[in-house]
Tab-separated table of C-alpha atoms and ligand atoms in Angstrom:
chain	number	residue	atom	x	y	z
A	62	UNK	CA	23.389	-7.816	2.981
A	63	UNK	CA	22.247	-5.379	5.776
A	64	UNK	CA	19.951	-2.212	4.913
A	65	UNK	CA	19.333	1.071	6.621
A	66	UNK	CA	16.141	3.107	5.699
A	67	UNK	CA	16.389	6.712	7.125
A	68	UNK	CA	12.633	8.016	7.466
A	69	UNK	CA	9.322	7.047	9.137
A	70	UNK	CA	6.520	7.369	7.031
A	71	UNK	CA	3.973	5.388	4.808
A	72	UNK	CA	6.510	5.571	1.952
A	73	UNK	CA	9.426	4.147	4.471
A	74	UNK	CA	7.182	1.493	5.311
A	75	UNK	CA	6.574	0.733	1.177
A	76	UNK	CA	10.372	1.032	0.644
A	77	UNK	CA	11.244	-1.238	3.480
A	78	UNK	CA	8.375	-4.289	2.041
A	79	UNK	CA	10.142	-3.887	-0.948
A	80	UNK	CA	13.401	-4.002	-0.132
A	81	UNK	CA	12.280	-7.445	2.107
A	82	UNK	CA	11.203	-9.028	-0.854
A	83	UNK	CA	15.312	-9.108	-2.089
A	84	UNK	CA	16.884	-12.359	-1.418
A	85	UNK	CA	19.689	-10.690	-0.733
A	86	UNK	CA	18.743	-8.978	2.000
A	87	UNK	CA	19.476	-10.727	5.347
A	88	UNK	CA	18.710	-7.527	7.931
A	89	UNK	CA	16.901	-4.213	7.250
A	90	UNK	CA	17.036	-1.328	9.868
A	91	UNK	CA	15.209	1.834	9.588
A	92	UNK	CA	16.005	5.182	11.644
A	93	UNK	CA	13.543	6.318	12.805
A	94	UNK	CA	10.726	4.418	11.527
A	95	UNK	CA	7.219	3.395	13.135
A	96	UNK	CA	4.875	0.512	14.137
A	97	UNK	CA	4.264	-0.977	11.137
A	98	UNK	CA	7.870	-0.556	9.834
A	99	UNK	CA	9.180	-2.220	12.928
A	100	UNK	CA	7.459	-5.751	11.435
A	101	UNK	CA	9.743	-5.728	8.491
A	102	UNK	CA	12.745	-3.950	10.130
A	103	UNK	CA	14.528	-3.038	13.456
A	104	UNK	CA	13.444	0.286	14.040
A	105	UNK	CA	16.398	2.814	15.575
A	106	UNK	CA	16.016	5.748	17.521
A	107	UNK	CA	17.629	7.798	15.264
A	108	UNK	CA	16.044	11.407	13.307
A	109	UNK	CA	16.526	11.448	9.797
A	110	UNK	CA	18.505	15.033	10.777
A	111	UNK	CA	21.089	12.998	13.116
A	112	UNK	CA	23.882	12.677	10.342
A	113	UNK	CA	26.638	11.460	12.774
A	114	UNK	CA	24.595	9.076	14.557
A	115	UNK	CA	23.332	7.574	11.396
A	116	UNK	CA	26.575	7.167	9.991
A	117	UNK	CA	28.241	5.751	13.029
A	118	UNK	CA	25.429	3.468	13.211
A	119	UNK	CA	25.872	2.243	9.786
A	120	UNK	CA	29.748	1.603	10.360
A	121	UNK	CA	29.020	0.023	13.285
A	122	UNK	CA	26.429	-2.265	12.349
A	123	UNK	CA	28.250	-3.001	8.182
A	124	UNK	CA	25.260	-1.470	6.559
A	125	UNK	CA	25.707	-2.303	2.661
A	126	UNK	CA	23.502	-0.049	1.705
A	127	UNK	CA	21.385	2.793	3.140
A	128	UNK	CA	18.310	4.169	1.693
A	129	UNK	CA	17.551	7.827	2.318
A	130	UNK	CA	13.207	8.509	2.014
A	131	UNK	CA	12.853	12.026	3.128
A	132	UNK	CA	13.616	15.079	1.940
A	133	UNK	CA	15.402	17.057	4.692
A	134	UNK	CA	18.237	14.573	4.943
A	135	UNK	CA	18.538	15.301	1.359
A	136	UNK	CA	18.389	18.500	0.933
A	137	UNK	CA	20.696	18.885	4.088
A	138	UNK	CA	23.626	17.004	2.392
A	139	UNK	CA	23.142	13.685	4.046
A	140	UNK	CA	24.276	12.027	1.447
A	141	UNK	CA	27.316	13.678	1.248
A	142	UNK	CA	28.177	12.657	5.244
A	143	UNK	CA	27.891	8.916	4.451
A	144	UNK	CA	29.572	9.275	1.034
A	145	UNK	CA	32.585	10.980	2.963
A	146	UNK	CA	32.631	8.071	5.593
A	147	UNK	CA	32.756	5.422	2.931
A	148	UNK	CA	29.402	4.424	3.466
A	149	UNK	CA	27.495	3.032	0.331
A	150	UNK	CA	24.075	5.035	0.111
A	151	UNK	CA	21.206	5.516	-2.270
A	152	UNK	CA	19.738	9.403	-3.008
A	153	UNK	CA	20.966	12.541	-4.387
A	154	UNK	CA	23.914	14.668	-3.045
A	155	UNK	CA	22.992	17.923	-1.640
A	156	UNK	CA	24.237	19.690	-4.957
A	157	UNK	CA	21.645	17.656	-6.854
A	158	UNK	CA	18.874	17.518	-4.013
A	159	UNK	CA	18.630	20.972	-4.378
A	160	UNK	CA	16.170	20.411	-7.441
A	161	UNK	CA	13.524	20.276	-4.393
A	162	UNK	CA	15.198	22.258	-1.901
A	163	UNK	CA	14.879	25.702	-3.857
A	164	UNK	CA	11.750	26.207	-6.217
A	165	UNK	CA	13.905	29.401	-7.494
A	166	UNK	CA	16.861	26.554	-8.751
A	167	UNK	CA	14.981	24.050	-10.325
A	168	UNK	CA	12.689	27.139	-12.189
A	169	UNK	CA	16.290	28.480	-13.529
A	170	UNK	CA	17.450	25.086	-14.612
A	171	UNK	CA	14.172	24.387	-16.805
A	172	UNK	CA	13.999	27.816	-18.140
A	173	UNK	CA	18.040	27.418	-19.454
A	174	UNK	CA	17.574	23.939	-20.823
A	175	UNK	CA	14.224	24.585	-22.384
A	176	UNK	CA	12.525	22.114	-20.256
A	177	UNK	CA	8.485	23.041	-20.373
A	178	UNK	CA	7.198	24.312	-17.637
A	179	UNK	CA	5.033	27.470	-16.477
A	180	UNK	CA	6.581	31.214	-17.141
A	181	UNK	CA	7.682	32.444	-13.766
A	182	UNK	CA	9.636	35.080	-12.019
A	183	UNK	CA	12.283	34.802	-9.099
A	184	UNK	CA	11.798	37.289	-5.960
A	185	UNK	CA	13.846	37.920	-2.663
A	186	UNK	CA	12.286	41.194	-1.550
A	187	UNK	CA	7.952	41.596	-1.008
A	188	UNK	CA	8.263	44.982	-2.659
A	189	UNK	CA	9.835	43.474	-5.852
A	190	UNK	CA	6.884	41.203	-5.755
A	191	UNK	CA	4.271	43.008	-5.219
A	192	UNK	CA	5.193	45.407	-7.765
A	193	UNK	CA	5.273	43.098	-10.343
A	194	UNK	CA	2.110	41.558	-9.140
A	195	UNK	CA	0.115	45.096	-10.149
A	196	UNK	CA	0.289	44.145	-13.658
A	197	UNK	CA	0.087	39.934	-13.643
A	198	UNK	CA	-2.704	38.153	-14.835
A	199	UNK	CA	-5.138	36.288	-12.333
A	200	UNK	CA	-5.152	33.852	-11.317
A	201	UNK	CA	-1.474	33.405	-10.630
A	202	UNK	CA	0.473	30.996	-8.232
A	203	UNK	CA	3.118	32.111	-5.892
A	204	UNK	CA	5.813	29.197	-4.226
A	205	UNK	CA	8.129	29.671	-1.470
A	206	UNK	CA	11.455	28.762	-2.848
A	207	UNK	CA	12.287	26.322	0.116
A	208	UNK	CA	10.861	23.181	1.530
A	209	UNK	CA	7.521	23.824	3.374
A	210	UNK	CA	5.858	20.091	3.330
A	211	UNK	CA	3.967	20.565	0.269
A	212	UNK	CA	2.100	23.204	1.556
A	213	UNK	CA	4.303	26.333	0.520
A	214	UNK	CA	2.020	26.796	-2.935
A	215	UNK	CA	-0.532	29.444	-2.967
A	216	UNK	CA	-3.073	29.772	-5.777
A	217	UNK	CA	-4.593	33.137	-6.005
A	218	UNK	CA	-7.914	34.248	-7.879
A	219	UNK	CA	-7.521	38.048	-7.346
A	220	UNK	CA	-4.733	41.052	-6.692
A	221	UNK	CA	-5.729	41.233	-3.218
A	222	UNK	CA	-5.430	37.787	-2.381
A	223	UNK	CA	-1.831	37.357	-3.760
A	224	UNK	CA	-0.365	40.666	-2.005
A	225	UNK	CA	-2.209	38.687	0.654
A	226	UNK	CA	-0.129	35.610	-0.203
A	227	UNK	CA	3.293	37.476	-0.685
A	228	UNK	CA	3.006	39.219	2.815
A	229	UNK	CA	1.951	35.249	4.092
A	230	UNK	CA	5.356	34.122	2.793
A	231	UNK	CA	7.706	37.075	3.140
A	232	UNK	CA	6.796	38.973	6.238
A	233	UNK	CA	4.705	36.469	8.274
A	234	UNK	CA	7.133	33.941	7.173
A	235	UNK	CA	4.765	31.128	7.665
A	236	UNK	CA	7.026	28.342	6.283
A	237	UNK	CA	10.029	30.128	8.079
A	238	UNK	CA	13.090	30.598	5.703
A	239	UNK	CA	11.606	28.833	2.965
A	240	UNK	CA	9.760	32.353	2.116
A	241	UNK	CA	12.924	34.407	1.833
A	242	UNK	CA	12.880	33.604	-1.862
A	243	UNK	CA	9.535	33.179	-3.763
A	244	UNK	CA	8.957	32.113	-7.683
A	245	UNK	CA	5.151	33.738	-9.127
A	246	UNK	CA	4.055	31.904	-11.652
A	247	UNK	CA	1.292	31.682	-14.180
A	248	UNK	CA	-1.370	29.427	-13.205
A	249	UNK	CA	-1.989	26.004	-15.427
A	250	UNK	CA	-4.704	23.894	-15.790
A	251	UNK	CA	-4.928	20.544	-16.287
A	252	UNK	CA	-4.610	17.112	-14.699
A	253	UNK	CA	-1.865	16.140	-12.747
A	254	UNK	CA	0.371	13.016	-13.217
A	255	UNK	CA	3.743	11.867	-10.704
A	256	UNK	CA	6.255	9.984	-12.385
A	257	UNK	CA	9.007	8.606	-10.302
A	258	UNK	CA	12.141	7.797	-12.062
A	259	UNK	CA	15.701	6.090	-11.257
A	260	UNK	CA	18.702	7.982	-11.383
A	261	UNK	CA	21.996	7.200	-11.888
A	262	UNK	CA	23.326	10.417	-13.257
A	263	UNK	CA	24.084	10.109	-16.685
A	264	UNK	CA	20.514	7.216	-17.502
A	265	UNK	CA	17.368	7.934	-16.209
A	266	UNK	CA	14.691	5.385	-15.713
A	267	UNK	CA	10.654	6.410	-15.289
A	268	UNK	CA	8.612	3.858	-13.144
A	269	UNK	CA	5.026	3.663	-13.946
A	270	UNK	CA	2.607	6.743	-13.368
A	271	UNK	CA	0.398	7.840	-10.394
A	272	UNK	CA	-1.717	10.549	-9.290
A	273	UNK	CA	-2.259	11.574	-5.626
A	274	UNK	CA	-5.183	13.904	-3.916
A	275	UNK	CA	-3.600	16.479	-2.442
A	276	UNK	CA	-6.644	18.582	-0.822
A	277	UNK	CA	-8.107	17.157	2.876
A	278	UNK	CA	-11.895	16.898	0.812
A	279	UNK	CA	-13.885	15.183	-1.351
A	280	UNK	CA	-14.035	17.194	-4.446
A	281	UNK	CA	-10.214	18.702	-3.960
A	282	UNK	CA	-11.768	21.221	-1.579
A	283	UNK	CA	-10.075	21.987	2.015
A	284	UNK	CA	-6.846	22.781	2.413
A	285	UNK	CA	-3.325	21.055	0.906
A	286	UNK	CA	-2.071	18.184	2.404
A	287	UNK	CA	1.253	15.849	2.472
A	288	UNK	CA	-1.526	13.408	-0.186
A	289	UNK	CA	-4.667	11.785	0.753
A	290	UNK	CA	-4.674	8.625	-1.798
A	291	UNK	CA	-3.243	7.910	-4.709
A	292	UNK	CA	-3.602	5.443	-8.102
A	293	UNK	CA	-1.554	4.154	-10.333
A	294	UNK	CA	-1.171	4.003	-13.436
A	295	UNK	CA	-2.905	7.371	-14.413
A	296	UNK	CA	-5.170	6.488	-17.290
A	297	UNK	CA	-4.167	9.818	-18.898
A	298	UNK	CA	-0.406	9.679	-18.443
A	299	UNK	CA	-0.632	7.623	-22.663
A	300	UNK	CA	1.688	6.685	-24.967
A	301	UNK	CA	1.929	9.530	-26.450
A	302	UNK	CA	2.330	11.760	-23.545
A	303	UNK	CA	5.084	9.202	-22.332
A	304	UNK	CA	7.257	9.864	-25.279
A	305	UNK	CA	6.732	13.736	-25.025
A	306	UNK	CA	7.774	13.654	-21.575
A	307	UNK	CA	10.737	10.990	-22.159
A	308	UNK	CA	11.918	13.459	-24.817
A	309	UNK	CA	11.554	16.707	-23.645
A	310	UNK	CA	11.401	16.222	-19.597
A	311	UNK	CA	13.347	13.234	-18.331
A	312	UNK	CA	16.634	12.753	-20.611
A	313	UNK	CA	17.026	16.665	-20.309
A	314	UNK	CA	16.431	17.314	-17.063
A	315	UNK	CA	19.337	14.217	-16.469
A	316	UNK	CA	21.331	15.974	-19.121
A	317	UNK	CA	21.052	19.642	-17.449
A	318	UNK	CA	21.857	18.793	-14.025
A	319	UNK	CA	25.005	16.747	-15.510
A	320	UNK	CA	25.894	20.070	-17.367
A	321	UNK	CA	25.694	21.857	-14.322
A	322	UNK	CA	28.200	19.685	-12.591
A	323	UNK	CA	25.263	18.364	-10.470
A	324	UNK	CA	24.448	14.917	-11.200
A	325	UNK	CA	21.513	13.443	-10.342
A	326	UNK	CA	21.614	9.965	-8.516
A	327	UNK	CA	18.327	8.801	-6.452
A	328	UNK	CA	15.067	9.093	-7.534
A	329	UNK	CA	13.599	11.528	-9.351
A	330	UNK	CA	9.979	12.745	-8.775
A	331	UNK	CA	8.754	14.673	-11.394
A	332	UNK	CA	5.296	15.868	-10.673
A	333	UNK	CA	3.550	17.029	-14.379
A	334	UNK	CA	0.542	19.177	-15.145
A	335	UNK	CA	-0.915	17.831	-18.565
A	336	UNK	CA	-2.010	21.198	-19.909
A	337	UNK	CA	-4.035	22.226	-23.224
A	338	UNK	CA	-0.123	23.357	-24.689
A	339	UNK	CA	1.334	19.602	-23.731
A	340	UNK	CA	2.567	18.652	-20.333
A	341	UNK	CA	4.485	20.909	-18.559
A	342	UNK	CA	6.883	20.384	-15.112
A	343	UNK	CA	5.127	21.817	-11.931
A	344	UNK	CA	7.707	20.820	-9.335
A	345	UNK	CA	10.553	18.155	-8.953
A	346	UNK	CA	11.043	16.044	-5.828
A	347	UNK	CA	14.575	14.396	-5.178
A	348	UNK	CA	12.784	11.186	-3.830
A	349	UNK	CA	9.424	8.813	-3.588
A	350	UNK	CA	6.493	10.699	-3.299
A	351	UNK	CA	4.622	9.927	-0.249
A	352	UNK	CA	1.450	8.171	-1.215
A	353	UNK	CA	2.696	7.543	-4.291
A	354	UNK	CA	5.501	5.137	-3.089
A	355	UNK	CA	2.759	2.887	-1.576
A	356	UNK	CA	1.156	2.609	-5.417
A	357	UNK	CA	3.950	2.224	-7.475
A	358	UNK	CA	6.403	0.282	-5.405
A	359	UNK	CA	3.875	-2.958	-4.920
A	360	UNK	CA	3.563	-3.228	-8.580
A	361	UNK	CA	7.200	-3.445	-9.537
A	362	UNK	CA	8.768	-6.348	-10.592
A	363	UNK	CA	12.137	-5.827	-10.229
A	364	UNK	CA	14.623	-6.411	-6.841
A	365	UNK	CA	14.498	-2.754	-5.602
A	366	UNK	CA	18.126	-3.431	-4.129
A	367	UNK	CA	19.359	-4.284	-7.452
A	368	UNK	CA	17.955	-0.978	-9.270
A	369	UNK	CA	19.267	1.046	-6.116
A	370	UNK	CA	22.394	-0.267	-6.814
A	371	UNK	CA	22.727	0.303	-10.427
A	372	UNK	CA	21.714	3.474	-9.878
A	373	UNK	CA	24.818	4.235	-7.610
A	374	UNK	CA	26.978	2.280	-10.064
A	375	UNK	CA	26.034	4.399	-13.181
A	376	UNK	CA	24.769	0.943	-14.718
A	377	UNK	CA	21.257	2.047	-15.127
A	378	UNK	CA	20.996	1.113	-18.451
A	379	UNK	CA	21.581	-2.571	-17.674
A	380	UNK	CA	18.247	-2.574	-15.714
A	381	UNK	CA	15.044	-3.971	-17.788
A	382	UNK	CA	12.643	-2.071	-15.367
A	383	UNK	CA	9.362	-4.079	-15.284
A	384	UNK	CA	5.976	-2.982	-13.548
A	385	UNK	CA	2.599	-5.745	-13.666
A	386	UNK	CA	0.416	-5.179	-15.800
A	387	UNK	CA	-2.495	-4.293	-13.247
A	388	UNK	CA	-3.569	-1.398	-11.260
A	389	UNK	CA	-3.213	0.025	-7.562
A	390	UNK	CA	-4.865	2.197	-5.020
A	391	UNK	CA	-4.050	3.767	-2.051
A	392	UNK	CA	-6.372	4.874	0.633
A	393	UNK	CA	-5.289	7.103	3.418
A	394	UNK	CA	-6.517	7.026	6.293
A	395	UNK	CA	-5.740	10.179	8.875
A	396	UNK	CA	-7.099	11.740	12.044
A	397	UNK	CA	-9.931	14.072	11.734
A	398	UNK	CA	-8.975	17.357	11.306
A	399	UNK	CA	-6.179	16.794	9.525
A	400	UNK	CA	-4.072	18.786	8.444
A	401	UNK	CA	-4.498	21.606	10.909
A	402	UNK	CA	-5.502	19.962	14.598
A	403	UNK	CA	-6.400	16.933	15.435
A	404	UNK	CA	-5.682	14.129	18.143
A	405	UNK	CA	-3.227	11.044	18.915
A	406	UNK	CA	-3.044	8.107	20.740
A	407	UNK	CA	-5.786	6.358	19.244
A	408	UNK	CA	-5.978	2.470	19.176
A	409	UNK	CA	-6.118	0.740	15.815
A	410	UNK	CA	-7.551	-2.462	15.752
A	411	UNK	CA	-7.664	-4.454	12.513
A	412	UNK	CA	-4.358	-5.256	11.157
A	413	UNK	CA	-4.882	-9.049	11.276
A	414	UNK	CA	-7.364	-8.491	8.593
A	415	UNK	CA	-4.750	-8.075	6.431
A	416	UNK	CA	-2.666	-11.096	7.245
A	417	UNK	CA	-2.022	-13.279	4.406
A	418	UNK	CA	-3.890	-11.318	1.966
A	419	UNK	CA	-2.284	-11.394	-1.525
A	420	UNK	CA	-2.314	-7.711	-2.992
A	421	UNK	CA	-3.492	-5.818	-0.117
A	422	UNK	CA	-0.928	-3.807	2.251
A	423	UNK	CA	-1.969	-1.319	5.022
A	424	UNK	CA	1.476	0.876	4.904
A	425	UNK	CA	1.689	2.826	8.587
A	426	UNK	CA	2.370	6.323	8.554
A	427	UNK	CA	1.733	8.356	12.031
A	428	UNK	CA	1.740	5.175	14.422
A	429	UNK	CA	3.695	3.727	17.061
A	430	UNK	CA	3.238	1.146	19.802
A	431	UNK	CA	1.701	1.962	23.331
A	432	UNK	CA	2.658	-1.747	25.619
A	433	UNK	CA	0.845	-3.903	22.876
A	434	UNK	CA	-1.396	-1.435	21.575
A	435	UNK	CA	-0.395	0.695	18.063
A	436	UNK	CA	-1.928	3.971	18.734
A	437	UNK	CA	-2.206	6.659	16.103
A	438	UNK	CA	0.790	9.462	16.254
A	439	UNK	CA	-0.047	11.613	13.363
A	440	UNK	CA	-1.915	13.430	11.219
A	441	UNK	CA	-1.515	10.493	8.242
A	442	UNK	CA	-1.788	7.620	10.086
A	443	UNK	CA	-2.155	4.849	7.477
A	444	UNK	CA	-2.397	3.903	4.113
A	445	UNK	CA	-4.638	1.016	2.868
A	446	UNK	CA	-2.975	-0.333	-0.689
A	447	UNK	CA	-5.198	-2.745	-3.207
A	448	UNK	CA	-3.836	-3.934	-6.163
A	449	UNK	CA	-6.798	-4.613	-8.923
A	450	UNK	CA	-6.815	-5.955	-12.410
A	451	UNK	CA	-7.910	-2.757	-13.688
A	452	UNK	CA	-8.057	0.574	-11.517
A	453	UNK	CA	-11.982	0.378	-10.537
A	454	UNK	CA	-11.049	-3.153	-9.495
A	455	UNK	CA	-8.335	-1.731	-7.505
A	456	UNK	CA	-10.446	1.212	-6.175
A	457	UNK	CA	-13.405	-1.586	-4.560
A	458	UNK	CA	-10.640	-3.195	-3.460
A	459	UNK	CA	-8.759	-0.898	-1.889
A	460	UNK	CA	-12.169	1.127	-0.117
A	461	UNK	CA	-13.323	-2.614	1.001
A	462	UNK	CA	-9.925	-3.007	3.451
A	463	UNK	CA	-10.323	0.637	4.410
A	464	UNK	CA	-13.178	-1.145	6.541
A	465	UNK	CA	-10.848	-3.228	8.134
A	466	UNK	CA	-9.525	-1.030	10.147
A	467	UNK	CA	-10.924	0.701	13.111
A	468	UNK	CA	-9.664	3.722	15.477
A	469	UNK	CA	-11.422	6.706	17.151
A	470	UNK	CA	-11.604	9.919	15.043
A	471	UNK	CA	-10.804	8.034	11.421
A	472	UNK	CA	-11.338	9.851	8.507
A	473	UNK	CA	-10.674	9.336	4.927
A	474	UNK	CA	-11.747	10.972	1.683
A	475	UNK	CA	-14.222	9.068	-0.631
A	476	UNK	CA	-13.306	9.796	-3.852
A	477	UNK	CA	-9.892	8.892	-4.847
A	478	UNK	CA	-9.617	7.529	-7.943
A	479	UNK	CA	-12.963	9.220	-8.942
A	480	UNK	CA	-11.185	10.645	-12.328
A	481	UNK	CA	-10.981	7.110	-13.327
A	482	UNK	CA	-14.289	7.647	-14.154
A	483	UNK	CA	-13.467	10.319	-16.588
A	484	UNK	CA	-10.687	8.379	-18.643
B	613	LIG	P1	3.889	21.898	-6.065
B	613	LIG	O1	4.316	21.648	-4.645
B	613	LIG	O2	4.730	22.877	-6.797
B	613	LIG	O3	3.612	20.639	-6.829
B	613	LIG	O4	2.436	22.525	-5.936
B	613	LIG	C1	1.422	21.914	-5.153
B	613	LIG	C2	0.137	21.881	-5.936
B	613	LIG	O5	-0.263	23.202	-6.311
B	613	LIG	C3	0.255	21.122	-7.260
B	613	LIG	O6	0.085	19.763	-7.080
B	613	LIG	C4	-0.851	21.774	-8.066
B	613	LIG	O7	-2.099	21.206	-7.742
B	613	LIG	C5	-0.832	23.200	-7.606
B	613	LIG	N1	-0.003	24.027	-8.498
B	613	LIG	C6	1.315	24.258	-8.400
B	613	LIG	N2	1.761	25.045	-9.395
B	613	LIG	C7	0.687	25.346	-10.159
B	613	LIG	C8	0.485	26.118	-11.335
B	613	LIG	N3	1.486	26.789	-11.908
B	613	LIG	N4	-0.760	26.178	-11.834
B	613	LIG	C9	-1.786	25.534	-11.258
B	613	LIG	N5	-1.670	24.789	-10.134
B	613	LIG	C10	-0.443	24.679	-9.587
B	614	LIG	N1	2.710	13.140	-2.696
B	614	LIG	C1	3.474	14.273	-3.001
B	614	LIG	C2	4.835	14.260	-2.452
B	614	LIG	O1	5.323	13.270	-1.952
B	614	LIG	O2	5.480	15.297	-2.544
């Protein structure tokens, strides 16, 4: 069969090794994709936003089944557009996306199913906000409703510093339209866990855990980014926390967007904040997380094409979903000065390194090809994956090949994984 992958990032590039490893598979293409994606598929030069083009490139070329990574596409009903053409394709419509696209939705739909999460409040005008802020308890957290890249969540210590934060995203409109809507909420505290899970509306299916780094720094200081590194599993994601979450999360988070008329296909990320109370939901993602893809993905057993496909079949439960039993980490590697300026065009060298090497991937992010060269072309440029027997294993492992690779201006945080330490 023939595959299209619609995105061009280190999670693409994870997706698209996975999906190579299907024996069914004869062709994989990938719109837009990158440099290291273009050694497993035939990169197109298509944006993820170019719904026509995609589709009449999938007609044209028999696509079986296309694979949508990113979360515009999703949220912007791309799913939808193929569906309508006839075209079979993997992710959530854009009546189910929307559990990313608006914080303000997917607050509503855990607060009428009972689905834990932090106490919030919903606000479309500043002076509504504000107002309420006068008599909140610091520190509090305040979210654009739409999609800013991760970066739309503001944690504030005092008064001042949220009306700071509520002008930010309402008048300056920093993240645009995503700011016409905010949700303040209480602030948690606790460690963080992502657990992916397969869809296929009515059965859902969590992979294994992970936890990324979101902050540029060592120490989760500097500011928010897309994720620095990741591991998986998360030593404090247990047993016990499993079943709480199966129970109370997963099955009714499935079951509320079904009663809503909204079913969820695709993959659902739900990120978790494992608080003194019990875990609670901090934000859903309607697709991979991006590094967490590049963790989880490697240690699967299964044939990716034949979970995506139960999944769009509603024969989920006929899946035995398998991960090894070992660990993985995932180092990435970005430009300095990431994520506010920093430069391109750099020349990687290294990527023979990882020829041949069983359990060791370097996923490309923000690259592309100048004549021979691959040059960096972003502010995530790549992600070095080790799998381990255990996560320390995994962790030398992984910071070993980060040495592999050379370009101008490389930088990297030192500690992911460090919590492992902790467990
Ligand atoms: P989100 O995009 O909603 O996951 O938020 C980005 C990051 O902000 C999360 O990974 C947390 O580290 C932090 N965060 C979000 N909501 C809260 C909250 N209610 N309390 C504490 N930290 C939060
Ligand atoms: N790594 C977080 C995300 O993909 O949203």
């Amino acid at each position: 069969m023939k595959v299209l992958i619609v995105g061009s990032g280190g999670r693409e590039h994870a997706i698209a090794t996975s999906v190579a490893k299907s024996s069914q598979v004869e062709k994989i293409y990938c719109a837009p994709g990158n440099a290291g994606i273009a050694g497993v598929a035939e990169c197109v030069n298509i944006g993820a936003m170019e719904f026509d083009k995609l589709t009449d490139f999938a007609q044209e070329k028999g696509i079986d089944l296309t694979i949508i990574g990113m979360d515009d596409p999703l949220v912007g009903g791309v799913v939808d557009v193929f569906e309508e053409r006839g075209l079979r394709v993997f992710g959530p419509r854009k009546n189910a996306a929307i559990i990313e696209g608006s914080k303000a939705f997917s607050k509503d739909l855990m607060k009428k199913y009972n689905i834990p999460t932090a106490t919030y409040e919903n606000f479309d005008t500043p002076e509504a906000a504000l107002a309420y802020l006068e008599t909140a308890k610091m520190p509090i957290v305040l979210k654009a409703d739409g999609l800013a890249l991760g970066k739309g969540v503001l944690i504030c210590n005092t008064l001042e510093e949220a009306k700071e934060g509520v002008k930010t995203l309402m008048l300056d409109k920093q993240f645009g339209d995503a700011g016409n809507q905010i949700v303040i909420e209480e602030f948690m505290t606790g460690r963080e866990v992502s657990v992916l899970c397969y869809c296929d509306g009515t059965h859902i299916k969590p992979m294994t855990s992970a936890q990324d780094h979101k902050r540029a720094k060592d120490n989760d200081e500097g500011l928010n980014t897309g994720g620095m590194g990741t591991f998986s599993p998360s030593p404090f994601y247990d047993s016990e926390v499993q079943k709480f979450c199966e129970e109370k999360v997963y099955q009714p988070t499935m079951d509320a967007m079904k009663a809503e008329g909204r079913d969820f296909v695709g993959i659902l990320f739900v990120g978790l904040m494992l608080t003194p109370e019990g875990p609670k939901v901090l934000e859903y993602n309607a697709r991979f997380g991006d590094p967490e893809a590049q963790v989880v993905l490697p240690r699967m057993k299964n044939d990716i094409v034949d979970v995506m496909n139960a999944c769009i079949d509603g024969k989920l439960d006929e899946i035995d979903l398998q991960f090894e039993d070992n660990a993985a980490v995932c180092v990435v590697l970005a430009s300095d000065g990431y994520p506010e300026s920093y430069e391109k065009g750099k020349i990687i060298t290294g990527f023979e390194n990882f020829d041949n090497k069983d359990g060791y991937y370097v996923f490309h992010a923000g690259t592309k090809f100048e004549g021979d060269d691959i040059v960096t072309n972003g502010g995530r440029v790549l992600g070095v994956t080790a799998k381990g027997a255990d996560l320390k294993e995994a962790r030398k492992n992984a910071y070993a090949a980060t040495e592999w690779i050379s370009f101008e201006n490389k930088y990297m945080r030192n500690d992911i994984g460090k919590a492992i330490d902790e467990a």
